[in-house]
Coordinates of C-alpha atoms and ligand atoms in Angstrom, one line a residue:
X170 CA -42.1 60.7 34.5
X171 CA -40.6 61.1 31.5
X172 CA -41.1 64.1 29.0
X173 CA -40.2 63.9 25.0
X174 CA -39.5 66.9 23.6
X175 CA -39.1 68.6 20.1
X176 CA -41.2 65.8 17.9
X177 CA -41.5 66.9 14.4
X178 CA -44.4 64.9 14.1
X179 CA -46.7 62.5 16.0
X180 CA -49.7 60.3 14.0
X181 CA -52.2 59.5 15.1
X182 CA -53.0 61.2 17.9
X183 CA -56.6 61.6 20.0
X184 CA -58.0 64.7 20.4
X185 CA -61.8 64.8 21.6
X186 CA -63.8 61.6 21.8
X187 CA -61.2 58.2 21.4
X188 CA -62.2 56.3 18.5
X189 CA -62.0 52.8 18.3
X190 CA -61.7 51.7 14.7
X191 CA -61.4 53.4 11.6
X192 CA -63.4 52.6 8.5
X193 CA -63.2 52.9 5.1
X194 CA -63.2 56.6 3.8
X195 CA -61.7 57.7 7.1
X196 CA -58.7 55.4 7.0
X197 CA -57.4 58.1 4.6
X198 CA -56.7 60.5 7.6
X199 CA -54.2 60.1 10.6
X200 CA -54.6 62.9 13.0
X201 CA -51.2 64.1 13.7
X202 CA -49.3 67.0 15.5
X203 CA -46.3 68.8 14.3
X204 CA -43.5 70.4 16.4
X205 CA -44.9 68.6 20.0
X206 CA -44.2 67.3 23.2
X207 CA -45.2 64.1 24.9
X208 CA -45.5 63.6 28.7
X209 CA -45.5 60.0 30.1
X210 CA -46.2 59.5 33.5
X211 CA -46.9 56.0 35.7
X212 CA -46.6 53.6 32.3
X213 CA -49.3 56.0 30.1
X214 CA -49.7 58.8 28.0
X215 CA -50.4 62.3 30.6
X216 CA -50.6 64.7 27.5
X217 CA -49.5 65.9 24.5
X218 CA -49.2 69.1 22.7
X219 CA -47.4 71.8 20.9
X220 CA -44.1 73.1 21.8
X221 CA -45.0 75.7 22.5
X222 CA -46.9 74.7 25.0
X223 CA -44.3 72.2 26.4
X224 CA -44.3 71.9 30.2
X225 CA -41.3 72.2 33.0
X226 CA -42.0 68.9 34.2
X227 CA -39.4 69.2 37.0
X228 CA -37.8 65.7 38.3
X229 CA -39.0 64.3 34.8
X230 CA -36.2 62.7 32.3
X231 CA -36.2 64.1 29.5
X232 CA -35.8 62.8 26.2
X233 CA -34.5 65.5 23.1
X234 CA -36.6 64.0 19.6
X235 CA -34.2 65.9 17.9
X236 CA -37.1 66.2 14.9
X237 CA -37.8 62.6 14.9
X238 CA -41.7 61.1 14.2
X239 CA -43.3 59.8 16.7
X240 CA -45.7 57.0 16.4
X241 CA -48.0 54.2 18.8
X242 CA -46.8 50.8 18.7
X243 CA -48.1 48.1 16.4
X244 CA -50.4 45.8 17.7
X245 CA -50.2 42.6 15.6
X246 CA -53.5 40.9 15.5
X247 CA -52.2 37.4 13.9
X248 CA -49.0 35.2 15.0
X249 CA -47.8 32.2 15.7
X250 CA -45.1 33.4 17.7
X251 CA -44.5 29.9 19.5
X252 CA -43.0 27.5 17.3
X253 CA -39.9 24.6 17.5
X254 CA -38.0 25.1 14.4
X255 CA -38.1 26.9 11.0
X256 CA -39.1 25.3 7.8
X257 CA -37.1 26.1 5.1
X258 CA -36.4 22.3 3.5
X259 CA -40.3 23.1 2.8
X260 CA -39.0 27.0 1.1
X261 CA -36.9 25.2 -1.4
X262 CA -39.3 22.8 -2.3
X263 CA -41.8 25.4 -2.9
X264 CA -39.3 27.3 -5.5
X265 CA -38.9 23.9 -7.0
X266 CA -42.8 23.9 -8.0
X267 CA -44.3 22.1 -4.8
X268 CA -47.7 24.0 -3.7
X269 CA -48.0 25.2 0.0
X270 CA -51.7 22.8 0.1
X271 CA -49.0 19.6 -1.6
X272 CA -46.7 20.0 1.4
X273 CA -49.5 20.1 3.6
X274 CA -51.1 16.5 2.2
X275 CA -48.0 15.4 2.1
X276 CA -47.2 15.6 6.2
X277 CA -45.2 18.4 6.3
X278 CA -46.6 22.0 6.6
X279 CA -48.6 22.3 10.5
X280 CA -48.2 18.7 11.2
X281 CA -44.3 18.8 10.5
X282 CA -44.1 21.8 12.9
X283 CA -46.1 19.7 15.4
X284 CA -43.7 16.7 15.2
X285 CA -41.3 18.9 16.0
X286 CA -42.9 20.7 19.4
X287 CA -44.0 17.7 20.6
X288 CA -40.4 17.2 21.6
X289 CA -39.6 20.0 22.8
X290 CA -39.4 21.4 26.3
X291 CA -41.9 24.0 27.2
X292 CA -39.0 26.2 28.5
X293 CA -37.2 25.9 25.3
X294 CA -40.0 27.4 23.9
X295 CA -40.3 30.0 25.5
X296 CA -37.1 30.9 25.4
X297 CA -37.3 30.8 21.5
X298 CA -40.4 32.9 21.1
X299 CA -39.3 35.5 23.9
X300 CA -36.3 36.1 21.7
X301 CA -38.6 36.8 18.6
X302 CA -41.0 38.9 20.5
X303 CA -38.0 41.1 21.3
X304 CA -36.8 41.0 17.6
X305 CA -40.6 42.3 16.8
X306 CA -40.4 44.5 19.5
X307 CA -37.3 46.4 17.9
X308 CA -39.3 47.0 14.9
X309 CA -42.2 48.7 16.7
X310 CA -44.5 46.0 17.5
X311 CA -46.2 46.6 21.3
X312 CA -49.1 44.4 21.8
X313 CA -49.8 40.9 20.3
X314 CA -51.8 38.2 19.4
X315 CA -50.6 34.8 19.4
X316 CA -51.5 31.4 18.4
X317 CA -51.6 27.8 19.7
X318 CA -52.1 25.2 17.3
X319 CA -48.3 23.4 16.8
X320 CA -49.6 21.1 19.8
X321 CA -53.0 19.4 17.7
X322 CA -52.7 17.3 21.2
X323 CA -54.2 17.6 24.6
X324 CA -50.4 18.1 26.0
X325 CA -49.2 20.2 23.4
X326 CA -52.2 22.4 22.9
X327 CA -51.8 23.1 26.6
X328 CA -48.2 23.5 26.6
X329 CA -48.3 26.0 24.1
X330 CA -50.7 28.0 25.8
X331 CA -48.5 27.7 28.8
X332 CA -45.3 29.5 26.7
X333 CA -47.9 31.8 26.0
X334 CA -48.9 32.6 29.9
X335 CA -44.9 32.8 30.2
X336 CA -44.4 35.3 27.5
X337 CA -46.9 37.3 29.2
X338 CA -45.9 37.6 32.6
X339 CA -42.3 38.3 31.3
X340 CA -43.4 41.3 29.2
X341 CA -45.4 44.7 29.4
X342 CA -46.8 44.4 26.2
X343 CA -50.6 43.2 26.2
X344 CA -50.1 39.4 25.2
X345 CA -53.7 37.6 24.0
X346 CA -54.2 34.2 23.5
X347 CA -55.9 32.2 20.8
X348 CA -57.0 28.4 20.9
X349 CA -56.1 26.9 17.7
X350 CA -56.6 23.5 18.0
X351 CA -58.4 22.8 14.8
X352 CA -55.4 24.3 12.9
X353 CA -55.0 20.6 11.4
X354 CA -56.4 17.4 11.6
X355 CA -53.6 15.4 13.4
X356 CA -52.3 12.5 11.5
X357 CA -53.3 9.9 14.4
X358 CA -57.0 11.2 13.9
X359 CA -56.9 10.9 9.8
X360 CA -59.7 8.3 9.5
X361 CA -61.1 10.2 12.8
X362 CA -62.1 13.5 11.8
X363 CA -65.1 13.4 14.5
X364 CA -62.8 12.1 17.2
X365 CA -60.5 15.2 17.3
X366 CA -63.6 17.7 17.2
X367 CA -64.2 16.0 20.1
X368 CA -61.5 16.0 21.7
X369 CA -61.0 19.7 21.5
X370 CA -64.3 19.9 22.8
X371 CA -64.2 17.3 25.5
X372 CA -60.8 17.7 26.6
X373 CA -59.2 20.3 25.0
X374 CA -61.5 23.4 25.7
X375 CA -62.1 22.5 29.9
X376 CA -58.5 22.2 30.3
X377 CA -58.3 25.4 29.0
X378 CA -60.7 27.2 30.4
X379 CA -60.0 26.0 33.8
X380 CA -56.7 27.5 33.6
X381 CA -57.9 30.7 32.0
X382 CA -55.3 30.2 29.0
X383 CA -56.8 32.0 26.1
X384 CA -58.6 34.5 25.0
X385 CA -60.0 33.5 21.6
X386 CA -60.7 30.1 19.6
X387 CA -59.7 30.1 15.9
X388 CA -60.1 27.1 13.3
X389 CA -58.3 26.9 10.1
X390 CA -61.5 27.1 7.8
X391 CA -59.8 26.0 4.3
X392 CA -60.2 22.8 1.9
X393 CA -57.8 20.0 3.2
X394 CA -58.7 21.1 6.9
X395 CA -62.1 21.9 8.4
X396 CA -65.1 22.9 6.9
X397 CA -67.5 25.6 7.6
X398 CA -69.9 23.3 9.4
X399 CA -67.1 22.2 11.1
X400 CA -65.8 25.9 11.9
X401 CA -69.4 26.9 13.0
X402 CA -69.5 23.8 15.7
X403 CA -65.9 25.3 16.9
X404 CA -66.8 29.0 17.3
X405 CA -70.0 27.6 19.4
X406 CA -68.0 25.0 21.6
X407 CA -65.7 28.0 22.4
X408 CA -68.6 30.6 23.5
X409 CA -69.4 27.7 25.3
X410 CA -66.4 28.6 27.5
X411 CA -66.4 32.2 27.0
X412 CA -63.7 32.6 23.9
X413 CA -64.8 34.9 21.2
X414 CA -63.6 33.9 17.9
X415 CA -61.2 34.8 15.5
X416 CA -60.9 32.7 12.5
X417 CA -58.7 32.2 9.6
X418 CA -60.6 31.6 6.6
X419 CA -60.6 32.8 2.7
X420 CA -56.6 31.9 2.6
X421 CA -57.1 29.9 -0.7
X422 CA -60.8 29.0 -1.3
X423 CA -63.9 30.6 -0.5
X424 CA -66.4 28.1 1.2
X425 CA -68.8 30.1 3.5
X426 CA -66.5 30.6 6.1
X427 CA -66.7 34.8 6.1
X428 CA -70.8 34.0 6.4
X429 CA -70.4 31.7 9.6
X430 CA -68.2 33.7 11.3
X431 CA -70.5 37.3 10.9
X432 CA -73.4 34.8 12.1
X433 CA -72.0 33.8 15.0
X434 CA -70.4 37.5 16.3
X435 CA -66.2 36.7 15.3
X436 CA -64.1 39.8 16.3
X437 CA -62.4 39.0 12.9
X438 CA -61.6 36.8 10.6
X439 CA -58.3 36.4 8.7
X440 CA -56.6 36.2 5.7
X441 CA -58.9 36.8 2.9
X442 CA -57.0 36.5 -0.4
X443 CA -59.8 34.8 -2.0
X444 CA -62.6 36.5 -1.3
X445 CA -66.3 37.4 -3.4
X446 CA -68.2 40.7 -3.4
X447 CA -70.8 39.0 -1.3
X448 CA -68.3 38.2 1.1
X449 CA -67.9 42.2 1.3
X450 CA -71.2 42.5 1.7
X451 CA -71.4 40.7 4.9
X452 CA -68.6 41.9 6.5
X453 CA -69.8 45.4 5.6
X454 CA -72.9 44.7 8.0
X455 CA -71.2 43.3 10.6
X456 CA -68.6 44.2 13.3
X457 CA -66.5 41.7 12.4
X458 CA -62.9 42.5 11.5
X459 CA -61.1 41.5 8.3
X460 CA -57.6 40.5 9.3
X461 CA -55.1 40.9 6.2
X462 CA -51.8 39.8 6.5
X463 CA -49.9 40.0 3.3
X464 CA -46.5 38.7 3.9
X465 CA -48.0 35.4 3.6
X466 CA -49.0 35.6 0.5
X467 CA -45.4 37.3 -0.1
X468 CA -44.1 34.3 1.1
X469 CA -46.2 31.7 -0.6
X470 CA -45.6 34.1 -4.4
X471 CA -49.5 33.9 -4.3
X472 CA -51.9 36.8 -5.0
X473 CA -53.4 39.1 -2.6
X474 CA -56.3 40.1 -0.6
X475 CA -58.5 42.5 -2.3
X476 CA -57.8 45.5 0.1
X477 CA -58.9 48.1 -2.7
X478 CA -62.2 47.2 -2.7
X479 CA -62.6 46.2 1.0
X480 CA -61.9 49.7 1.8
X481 CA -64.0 51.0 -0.6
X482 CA -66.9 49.5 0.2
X483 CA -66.3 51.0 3.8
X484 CA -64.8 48.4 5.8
X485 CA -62.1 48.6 8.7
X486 CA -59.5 46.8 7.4
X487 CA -56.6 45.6 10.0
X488 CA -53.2 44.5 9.1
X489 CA -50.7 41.7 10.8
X490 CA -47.9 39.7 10.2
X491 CA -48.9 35.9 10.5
X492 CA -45.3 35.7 12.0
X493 CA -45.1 31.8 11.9
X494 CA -42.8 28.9 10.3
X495 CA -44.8 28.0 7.1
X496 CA -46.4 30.4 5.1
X497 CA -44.3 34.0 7.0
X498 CA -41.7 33.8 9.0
X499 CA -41.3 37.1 9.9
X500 CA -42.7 39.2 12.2
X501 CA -41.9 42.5 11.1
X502 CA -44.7 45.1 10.7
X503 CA -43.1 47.9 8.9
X504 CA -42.4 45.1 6.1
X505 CA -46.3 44.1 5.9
X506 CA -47.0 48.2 6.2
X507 CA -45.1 48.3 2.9
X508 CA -46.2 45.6 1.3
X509 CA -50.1 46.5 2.3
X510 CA -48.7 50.1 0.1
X511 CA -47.0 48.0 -2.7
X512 CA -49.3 45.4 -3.4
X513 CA -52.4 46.4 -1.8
X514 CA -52.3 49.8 -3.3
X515 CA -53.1 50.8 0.3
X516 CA -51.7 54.7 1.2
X517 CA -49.3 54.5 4.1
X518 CA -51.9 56.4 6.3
X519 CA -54.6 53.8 5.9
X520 CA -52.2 51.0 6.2
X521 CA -50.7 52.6 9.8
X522 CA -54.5 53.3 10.3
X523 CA -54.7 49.0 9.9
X524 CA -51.7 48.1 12.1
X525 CA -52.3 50.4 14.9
X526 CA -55.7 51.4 15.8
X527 CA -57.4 49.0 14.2
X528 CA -55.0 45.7 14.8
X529 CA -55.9 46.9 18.4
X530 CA -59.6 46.7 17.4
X531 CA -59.0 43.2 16.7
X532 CA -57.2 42.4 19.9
X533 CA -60.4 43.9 21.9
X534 CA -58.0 46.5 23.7
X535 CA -59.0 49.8 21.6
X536 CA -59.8 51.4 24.7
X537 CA -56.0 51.3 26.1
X538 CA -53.8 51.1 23.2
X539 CA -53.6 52.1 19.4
X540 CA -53.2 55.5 19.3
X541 CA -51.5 58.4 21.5
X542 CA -54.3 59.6 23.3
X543 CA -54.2 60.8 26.9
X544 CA -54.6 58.1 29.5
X545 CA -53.6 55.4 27.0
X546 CA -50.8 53.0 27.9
X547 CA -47.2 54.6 26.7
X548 CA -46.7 52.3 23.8
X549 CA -44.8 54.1 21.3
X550 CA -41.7 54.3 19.3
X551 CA -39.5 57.2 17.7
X552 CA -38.4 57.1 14.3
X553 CA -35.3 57.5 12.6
X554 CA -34.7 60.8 10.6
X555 CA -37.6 60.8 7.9
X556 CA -38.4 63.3 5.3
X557 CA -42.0 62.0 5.5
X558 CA -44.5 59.6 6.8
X559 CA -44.7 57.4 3.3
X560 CA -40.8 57.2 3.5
X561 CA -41.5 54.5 6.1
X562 CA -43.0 51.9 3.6
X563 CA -41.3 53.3 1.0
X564 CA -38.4 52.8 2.3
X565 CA -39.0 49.0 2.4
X566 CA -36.7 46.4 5.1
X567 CA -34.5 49.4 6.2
X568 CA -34.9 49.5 9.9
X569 CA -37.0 52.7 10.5
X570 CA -38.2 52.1 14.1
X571 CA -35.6 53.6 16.0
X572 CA -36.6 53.6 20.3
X573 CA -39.7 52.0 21.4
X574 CA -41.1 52.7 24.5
X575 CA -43.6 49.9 26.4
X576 CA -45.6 51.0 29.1
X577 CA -43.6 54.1 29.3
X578 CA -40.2 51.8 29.9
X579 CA -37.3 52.6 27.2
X580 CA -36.7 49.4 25.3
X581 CA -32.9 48.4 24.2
X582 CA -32.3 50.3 21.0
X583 CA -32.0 49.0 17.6
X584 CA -28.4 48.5 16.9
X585 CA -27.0 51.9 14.8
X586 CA -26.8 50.5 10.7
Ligands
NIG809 O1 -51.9 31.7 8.9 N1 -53.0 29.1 7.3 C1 -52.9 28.5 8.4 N2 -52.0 28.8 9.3 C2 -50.8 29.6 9.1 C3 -49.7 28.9 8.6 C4 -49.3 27.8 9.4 C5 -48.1 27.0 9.0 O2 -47.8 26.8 7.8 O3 -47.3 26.6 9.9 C6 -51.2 30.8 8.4 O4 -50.7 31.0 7.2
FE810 FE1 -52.1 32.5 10.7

């Protein structure tokens, strides 16, 4: 049992019946409590409530806030957490006027992060990507989504999913996993484009299912890599074997791929820095969630998703990193919490609206995670001294997050600045 005492504040709290998105208008608010105490007990939130209502809890530890805020952990909706090396030759050759698409055609991009996993060891890899899930961790992160799609093979899809499984078992945090084989068409299957469909299909998803490795299929639904029609035939091949989608789509072109994806019941599609009022339209009549994740364009100096009017036309907008080698490689929410406040004019209570409640939305665990409500898993961190709540984004790359908690267990500290 463990009992946290003199909070100055905690967001985003649950008092009444549990919500399990916010929308729109109502992103504006984040419930919150001033001058409280929080009581963990077996891994999950027992209660919450005013000082002065604070109980003995005898036999619990108990932890002094000394006046810091108190939020739930992120849940990032979008990475590519498993990966073999980092990409900055490609970097440099972007500041020297190369496009992210050019890279891409030319063989490096996905494909050049695939050459590289194919030789290497599945236990190197998961010793790589446990040490960035602990670097996210320390900034707050405590559930994630994460990506195949380096393998673009029958072996290295599966391996892949495999690091995942291992990332899993190792951690507290709720891990999902999400079947990106059509991230790219592999070079082998250039003149082929039917072959590799499928093989994900034929090979690719049975293995998979048989051995209960992912959660969701994605496809990268983009010019230069697979179309709608083709996207469509993915998300049905993968209900086929009980994966709900989540698709990236609207990164650079617009093609129908928003339209698809409502069609066929996504949970979310992702990206969406090109996107048409139309596009609104149909997400605004769906339950489908739109999945922004603006350190990519950050990263790639290219413009951003239209969150203004997304959220004005009443949708639940969610926010993640894309933590991957190519297009953001970093994983740090608080960074994409300020830039969603910088660039995407978001206010910093809609934006923590995005990455906690609603990036659980998109990970299906709304029910258990997202917000401090009583019987919720203890997923939370502390903050360091803060005037306010809009000093976290404002006070953009400085390392806020002070102690994060994961299923009630104290994490190692960030190390003192
Ligand atoms: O979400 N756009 C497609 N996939 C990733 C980038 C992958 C890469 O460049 O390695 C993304 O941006
Ligand atoms: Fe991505």
């Amino acid at each position: 049992m463990l009992l946290i005492r003199n909070i100055q504040t905690i967001f985003q709290i649950e008092e009444g019946a549990p919500r399990t998105r916010v929308s729109g208008a109502a992103m504006r608010e984040l419930p919150a409590l001033h001058d409280a105490f929080l009581l963990v007990k077996n891994g999950t939130i027992a209660d919450f409530g005013p000082m002065a209502q604070c109980p003995d809890a005898p036999g619990a530890m108990v932890e002094d806030a000394a006046g810091r805020m108190l939020l739930p952990c992120w849940c990032d909706s979008h990475t590519h957490l498993v990966f073999a090396a980092s990409r900055e030759s490609e970097f440099v050759a972007r500041i020297e006027g190369l496009s992210y698409e050019e890279i891409a055609r030319r063989g490096g991009g996905i494909l050049n992060s695939a050459l590289r996993l194919r030789d290497t060891p599945e236990e190197a890899l998961v010793e790589s990507a446990w040490e960035r899930l602990q670097e996210v961790q320390r900034s707050g992160t405590g559930a994630i989504e994460i990506k195949s799609g380096y393998g673009l093979s029958v072996e290295g899809e599966l391996k892949m999913l495999r690091v995942i499984r291992a990332l899993r078992k190792r951690t507290k945090m709720p891990v999902k996993a999400t079947f990106l084989g059509a991230h790219a068409l592999p070079a082998e299957y250039k003149q082929n484009r039917e072959g590799y469909l499928r093989l994900i299909e034929q090979e690719m998803l049975p293995q998979i299912a048989a051995e209960g490795l992912a959660d969701y299929i994605d496809a990268f639904c983009e010019k230069n890599f697979f179309s709608p029609a083709e996207t469509a035939r993915l998300i049905e091949a993968g209900a086929r074997y009980g994966l709900k989608a989540k698709i990236h789509t609207n990164q650079f072109n617009s093609l129908g791929g928003i339209e698809v994806c409502v069609e066929r019941g996504a949970v979310s599609v992702d990206h969406l820095e090109v996107l048409t009022d139309e596009e609104i339209e149909c997400l605004r009549h769906s339950n489908t969630l739109p999945v922004l994740l603006p350190s990519a364009p950050f990263f790639l100096n290219d413009h951003y998703p239209p969150a203004r009017r997304m959220l004005d036309a009443g949708l639940p907008v969610v926010l993640a990193t894309d933590f991957n080698p190519g297009s953001s490689p970093s994983g740090k929410m608080p960074f994409v919490i300020s830039l969603a406040c910088i660039k995407l004019r978001m206010t910093p209570e809609e934006a923590v609206n995005a990455a906690t409640l609603n990036g659980a939305a998109a990970m299906e665990i709304a029910d258990t995670h997202g917000s401090i409500a009583r019987g919720k898993a203890a997923n939370f961190f502390l903050t360091k001294p803060m005037s306010s709540l809009a000093y976290l984004p404002y006070a953009f790359g400085s390392d806020v997050v002070d102690r994060v908690w994961i299923a009630g267990a104290a994490q190692q500290p960030n190390k003192k600045n």
